[in-house]
Coordinates of C-alpha atoms in Angstrom, one line a residue:
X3 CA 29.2 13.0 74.9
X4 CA 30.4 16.2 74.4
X5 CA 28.8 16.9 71.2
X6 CA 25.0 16.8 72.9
X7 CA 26.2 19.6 75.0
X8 CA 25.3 23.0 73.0
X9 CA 25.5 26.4 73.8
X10 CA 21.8 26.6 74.4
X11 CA 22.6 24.0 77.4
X12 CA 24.8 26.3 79.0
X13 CA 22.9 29.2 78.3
X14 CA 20.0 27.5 80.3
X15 CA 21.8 26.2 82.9
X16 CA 23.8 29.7 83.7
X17 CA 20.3 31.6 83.3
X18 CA 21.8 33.9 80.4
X19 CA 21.4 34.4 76.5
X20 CA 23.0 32.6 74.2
X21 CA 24.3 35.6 72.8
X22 CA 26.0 36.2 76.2
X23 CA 27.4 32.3 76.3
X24 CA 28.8 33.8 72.9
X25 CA 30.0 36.9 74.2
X26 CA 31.8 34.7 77.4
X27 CA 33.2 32.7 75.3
X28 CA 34.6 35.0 72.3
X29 CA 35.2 38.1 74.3
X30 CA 34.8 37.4 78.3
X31 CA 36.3 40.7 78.7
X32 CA 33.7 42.7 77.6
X33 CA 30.7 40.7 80.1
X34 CA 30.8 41.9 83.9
X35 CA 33.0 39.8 86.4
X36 CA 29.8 37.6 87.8
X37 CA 27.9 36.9 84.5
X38 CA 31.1 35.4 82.9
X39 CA 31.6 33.6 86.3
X40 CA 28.4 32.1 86.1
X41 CA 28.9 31.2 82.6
X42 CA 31.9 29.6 83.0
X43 CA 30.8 27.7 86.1
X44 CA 28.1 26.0 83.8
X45 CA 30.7 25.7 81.1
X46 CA 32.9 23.4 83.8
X47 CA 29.7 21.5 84.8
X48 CA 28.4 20.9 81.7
X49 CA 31.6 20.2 80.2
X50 CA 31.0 21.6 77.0
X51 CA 33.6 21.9 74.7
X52 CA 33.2 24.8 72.0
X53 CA 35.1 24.7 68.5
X54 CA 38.4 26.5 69.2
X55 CA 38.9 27.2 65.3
X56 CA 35.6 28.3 65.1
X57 CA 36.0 30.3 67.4
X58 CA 38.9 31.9 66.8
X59 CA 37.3 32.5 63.2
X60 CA 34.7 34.3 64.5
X61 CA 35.9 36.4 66.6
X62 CA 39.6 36.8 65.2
X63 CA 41.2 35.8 68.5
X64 CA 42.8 32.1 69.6
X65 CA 41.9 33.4 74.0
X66 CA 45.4 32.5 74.5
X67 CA 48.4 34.1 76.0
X68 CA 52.5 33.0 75.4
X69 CA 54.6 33.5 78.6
X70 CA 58.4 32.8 78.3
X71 CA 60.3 32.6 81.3
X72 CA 63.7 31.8 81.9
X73 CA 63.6 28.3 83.5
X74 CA 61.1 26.1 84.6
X75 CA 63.2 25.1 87.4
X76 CA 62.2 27.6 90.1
X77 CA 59.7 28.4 92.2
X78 CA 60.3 32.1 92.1
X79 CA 58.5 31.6 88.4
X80 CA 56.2 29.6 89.4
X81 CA 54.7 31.8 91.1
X82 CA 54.3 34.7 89.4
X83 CA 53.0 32.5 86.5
X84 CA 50.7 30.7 88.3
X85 CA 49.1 33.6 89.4
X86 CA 48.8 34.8 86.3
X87 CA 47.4 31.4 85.1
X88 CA 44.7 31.9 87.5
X89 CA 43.8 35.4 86.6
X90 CA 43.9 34.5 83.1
X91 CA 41.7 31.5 83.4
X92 CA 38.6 33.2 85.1
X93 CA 38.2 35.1 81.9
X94 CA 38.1 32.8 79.4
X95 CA 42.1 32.7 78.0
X96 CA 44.5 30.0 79.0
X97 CA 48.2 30.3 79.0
X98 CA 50.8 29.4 77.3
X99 CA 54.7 28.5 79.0
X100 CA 57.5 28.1 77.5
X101 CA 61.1 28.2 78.9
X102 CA 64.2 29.4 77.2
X103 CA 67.2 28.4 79.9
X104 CA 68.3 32.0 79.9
X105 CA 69.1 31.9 75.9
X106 CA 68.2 34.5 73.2
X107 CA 68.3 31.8 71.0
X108 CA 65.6 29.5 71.8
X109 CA 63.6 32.5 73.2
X110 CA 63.4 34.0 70.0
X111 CA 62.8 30.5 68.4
X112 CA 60.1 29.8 70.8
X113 CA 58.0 33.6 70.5
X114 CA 58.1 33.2 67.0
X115 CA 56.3 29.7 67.4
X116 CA 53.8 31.4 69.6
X117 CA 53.1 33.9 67.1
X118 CA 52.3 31.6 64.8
X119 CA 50.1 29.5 67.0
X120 CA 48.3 32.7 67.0
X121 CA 48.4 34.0 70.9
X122 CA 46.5 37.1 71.5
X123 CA 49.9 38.4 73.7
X124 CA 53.2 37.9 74.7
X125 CA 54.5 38.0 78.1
X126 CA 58.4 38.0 78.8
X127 CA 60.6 38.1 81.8
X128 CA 63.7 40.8 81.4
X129 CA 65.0 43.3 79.0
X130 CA 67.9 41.0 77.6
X131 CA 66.5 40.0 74.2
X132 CA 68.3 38.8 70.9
X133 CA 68.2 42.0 68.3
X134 CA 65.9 39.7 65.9
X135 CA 63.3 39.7 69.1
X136 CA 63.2 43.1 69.8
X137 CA 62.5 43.7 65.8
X138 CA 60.0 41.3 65.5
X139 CA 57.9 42.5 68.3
X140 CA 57.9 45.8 66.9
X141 CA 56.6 44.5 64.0
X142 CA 53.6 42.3 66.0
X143 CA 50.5 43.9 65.7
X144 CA 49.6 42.4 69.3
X145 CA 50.4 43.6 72.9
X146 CA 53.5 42.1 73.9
X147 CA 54.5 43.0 78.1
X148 CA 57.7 42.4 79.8
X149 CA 57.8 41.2 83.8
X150 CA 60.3 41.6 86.6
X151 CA 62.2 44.2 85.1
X152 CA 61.3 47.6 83.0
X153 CA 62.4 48.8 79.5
X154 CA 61.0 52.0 77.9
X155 CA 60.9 50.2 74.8
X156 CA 57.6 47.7 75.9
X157 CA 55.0 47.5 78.7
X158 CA 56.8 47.1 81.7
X159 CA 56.0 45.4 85.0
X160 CA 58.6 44.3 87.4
X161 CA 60.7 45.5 90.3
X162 CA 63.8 48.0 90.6
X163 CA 66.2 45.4 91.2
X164 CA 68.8 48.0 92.1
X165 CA 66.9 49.6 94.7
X166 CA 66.2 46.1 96.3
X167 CA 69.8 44.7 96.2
X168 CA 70.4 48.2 97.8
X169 CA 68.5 47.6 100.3
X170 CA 69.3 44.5 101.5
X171 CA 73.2 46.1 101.9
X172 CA 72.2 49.0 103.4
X173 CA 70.9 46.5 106.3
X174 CA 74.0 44.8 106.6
X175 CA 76.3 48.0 106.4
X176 CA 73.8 49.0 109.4
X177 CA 74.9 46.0 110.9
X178 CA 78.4 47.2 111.4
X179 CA 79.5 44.7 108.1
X180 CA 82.3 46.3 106.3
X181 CA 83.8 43.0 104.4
X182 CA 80.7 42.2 102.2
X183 CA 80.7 39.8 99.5
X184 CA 77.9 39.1 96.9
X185 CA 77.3 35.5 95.5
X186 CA 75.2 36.1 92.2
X187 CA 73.4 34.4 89.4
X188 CA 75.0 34.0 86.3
X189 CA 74.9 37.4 84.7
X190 CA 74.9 36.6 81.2
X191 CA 71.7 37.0 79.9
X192 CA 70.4 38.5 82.9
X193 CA 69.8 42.0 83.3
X194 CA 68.2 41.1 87.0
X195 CA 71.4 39.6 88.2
X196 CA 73.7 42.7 86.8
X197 CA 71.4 45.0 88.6
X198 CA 71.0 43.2 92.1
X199 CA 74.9 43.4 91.8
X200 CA 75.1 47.1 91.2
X201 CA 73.0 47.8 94.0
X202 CA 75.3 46.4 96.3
X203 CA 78.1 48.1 94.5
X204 CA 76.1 51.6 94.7
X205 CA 75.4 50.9 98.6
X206 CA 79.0 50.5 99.6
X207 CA 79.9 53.1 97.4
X208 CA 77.8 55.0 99.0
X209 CA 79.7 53.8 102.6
X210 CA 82.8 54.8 101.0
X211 CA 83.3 51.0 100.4
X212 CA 84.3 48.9 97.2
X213 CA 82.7 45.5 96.5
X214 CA 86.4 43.7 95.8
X215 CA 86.9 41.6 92.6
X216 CA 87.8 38.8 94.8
X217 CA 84.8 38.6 96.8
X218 CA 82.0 38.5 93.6
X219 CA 81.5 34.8 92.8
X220 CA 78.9 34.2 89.5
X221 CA 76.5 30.9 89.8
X222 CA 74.2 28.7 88.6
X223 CA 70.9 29.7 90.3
X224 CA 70.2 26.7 92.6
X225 CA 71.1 25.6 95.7
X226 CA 74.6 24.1 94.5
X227 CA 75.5 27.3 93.2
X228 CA 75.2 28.8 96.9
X229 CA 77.6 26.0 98.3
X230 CA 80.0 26.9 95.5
X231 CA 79.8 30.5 96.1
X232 CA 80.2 30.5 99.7
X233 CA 83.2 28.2 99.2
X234 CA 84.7 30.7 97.0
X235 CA 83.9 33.3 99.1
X236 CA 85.6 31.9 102.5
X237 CA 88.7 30.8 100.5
X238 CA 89.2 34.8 99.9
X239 CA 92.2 36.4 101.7
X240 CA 90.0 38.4 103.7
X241 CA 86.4 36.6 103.7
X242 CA 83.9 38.4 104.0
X243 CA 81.7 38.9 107.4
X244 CA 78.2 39.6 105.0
X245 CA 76.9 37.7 102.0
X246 CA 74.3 39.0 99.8
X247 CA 73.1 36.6 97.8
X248 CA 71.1 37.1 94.1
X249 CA 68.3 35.1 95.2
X250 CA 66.9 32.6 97.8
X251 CA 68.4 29.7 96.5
X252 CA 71.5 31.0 96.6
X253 CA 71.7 31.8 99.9
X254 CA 70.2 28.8 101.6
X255 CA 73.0 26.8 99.5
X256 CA 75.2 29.4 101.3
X257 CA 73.5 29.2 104.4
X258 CA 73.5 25.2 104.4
X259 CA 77.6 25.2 103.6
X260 CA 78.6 27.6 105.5
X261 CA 77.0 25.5 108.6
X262 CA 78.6 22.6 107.1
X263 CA 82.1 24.2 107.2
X264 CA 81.4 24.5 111.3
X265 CA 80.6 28.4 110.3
X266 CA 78.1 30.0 112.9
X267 CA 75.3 32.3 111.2
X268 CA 74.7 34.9 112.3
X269 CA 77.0 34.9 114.5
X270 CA 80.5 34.5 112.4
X271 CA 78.5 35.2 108.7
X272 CA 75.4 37.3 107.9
X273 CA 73.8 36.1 104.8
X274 CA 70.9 37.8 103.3
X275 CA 68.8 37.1 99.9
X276 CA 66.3 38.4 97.8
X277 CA 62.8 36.7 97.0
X278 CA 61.6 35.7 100.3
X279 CA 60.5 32.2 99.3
X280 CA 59.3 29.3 101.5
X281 CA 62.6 28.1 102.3
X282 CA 63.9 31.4 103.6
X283 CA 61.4 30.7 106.4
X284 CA 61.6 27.5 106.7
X285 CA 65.2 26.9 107.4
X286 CA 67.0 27.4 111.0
X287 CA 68.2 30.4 111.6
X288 CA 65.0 32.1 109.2
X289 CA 66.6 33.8 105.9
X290 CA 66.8 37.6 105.9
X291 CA 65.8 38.5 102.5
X292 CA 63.8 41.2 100.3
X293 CA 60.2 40.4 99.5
X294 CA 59.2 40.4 96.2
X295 CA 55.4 40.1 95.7
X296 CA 55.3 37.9 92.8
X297 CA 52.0 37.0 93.0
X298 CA 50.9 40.4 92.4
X299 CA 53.2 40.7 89.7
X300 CA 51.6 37.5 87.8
X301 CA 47.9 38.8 88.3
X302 CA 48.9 42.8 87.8
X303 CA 50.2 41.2 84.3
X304 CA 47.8 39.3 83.5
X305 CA 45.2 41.9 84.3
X306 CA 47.1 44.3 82.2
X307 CA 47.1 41.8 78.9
X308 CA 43.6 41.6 79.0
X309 CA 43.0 45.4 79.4
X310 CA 46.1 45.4 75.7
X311 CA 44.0 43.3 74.4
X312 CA 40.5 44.8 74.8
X313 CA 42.3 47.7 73.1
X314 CA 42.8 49.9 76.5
X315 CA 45.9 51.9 77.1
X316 CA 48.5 50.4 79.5
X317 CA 51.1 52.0 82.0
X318 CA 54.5 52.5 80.0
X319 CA 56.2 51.3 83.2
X320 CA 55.3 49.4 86.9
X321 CA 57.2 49.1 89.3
X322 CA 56.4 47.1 92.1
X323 CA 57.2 47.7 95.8
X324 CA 59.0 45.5 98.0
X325 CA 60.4 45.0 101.4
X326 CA 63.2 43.8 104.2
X327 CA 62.4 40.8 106.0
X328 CA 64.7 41.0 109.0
X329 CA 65.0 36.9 110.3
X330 CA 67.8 35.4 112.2
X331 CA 70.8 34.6 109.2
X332 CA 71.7 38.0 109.8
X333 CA 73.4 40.1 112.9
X334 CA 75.9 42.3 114.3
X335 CA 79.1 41.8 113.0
X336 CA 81.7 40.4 114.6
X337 CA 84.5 41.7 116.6

């Protein structure tokens, strides 16, 4: 049935040329925002299913994009990617995801795969990248961007994670805390998870403080990984009264075992995390945490691939802003 669907068809029922049908479809980023709408509109209600390789023929371009993220696991990710899924999708390109489980290996097995699947752009998440990566993007005659955090090497969007683990100490410290302890993602691989921690070791620094060996526990991003952190943490000879966590998870694991272990929060134990997902406001008491507008971040990227690829000059480097939530896991400290 989709074969007695043509071009003209759509061309009709969107009121346009074929030429601009064409134009949509080969290059929708040079037609304005509510003609390639319309196009696209009849495109879905029509069905009609153009000849990729033809395409890609004609106009020298496969209108798709390769994003690989760390895991697929969390929803931090899926945010930002679905946003830029969406972005990407209203002009004309579709995305590809991969996940490479925080290894330099498979990433750098899985971009080359995308290269030679042909994507018109790259997007990846950090600056730690395997030496062979690094060299064969150089090499790629194609914009490649990085996300969440900024290297002067590529296209940069992402936040300063620094300044936001910063800031989420700088509220405790406020607080009174002066026993603060930091339960963090696995840093290996992970340039966000070394930064968050030196923010927190720049803040008490700052305080005239030291983040102590004893109170830094490393985990595995989930939930589990908070339990086992706080666990840690409380077994210390002098716990801490604070927690900043490396992300949401983290700390609702944290949040959820300290309140197992008959700990009250706020009251005994601030905890405090860095995302602001829905379970920070969802659970009782609310997470304090940083905001980090992800959503912007996946459409700000995606926006700025198509602008790479239409052959436009990009930023070098954007950061993002972002912002305390102040809820109830976090409170004077004790006496």
């Amino acid at each position: 049935m989709n074969q007695r669907i043509t071009i003209e068809d759509v061309a009709r029922a969107a009121g346009v040329s074929t030429a601009t049908v064409s134009r949509v479809l080969s290059k929708p980023e040079m037609v304005r925002a509510n003609t390639r709408e319309r196009v696209m509109s009849a495109v879905r209600q029509l069905d009609y299913q153009p000849d990729a390789a033809a395409r890609a023929l004609a106009s020298g371009r496969t209108h798709t994009v390769g994003c690989v993220i760390p895991t697929l696991d969390h929803a931090i990710f899926a945010r930002s990617t679905q946003a830029m899924q969406t972005t990407l999708a209203r002009a004309g390109y579709q995305l590809l995801v991969a996940s490479n489980d925080y290894d330099p290996a498979i990433e750098f097995e899985v971009v080359r795969v995308l290269q030679q699947r042909g994507v018109d752009a790259l997007v990846l998440v950090g600056t730690d990248h395997a030496p062979g990566l690094w060299k064969a993007l150089r090499a790629w005659n194609k914009p490649s961007l990085l996300t969440w955090s900024c290297d002067a090497r590529l296209p940069s969007i992402g936040f300063d994670n620094e300044a936001a683990a910063r800031m989420a100490t700088e509220h405790l410290l406020s607080l009174g805390h002066r026993s603060i302890g930091v339960i963090s993602g696995l840093t290996s691989h992970n340039d966000r998870a070394r930064s968050r921690i030196e923010g927190v070791r720049q803040a008490l620094k700052q305080a005239g403080l030291k983040l102590l060996p004893s109170l830094l526990t490393e985990q595995v991003f989930n939930l589990n990984g908070g339990r086992t952190g706080l666990r840690a943490l409380m077994a210390a000879r002098h716990p801490p009264t604070a927690i900043f966590c490396g992300n949401d998870l983290l700390a609702t694991g944290a949040l959820l075992e300290a309140q197992r272990m008959g700990l009250k929060v706020p009251r005994q134990l601030s905890i405090c995390g860095i995302d602001n997902n829905e379970l920070a406001e969802a659970i009782n008491p609310g997470l304090t945490t940083i905001n980090l507008p992800t959503q912007d971040l996946g459409r700000i990227t995606a926006n700025s691939v198509l602008s790479a690829i239409a052959g436009n000059a990009i930023a070098a480097q954007s950061l993002l802003p972002f912002e305390l939530i102040v809820r109830g896991s976090t409170a004077v400290a004790p006496k």
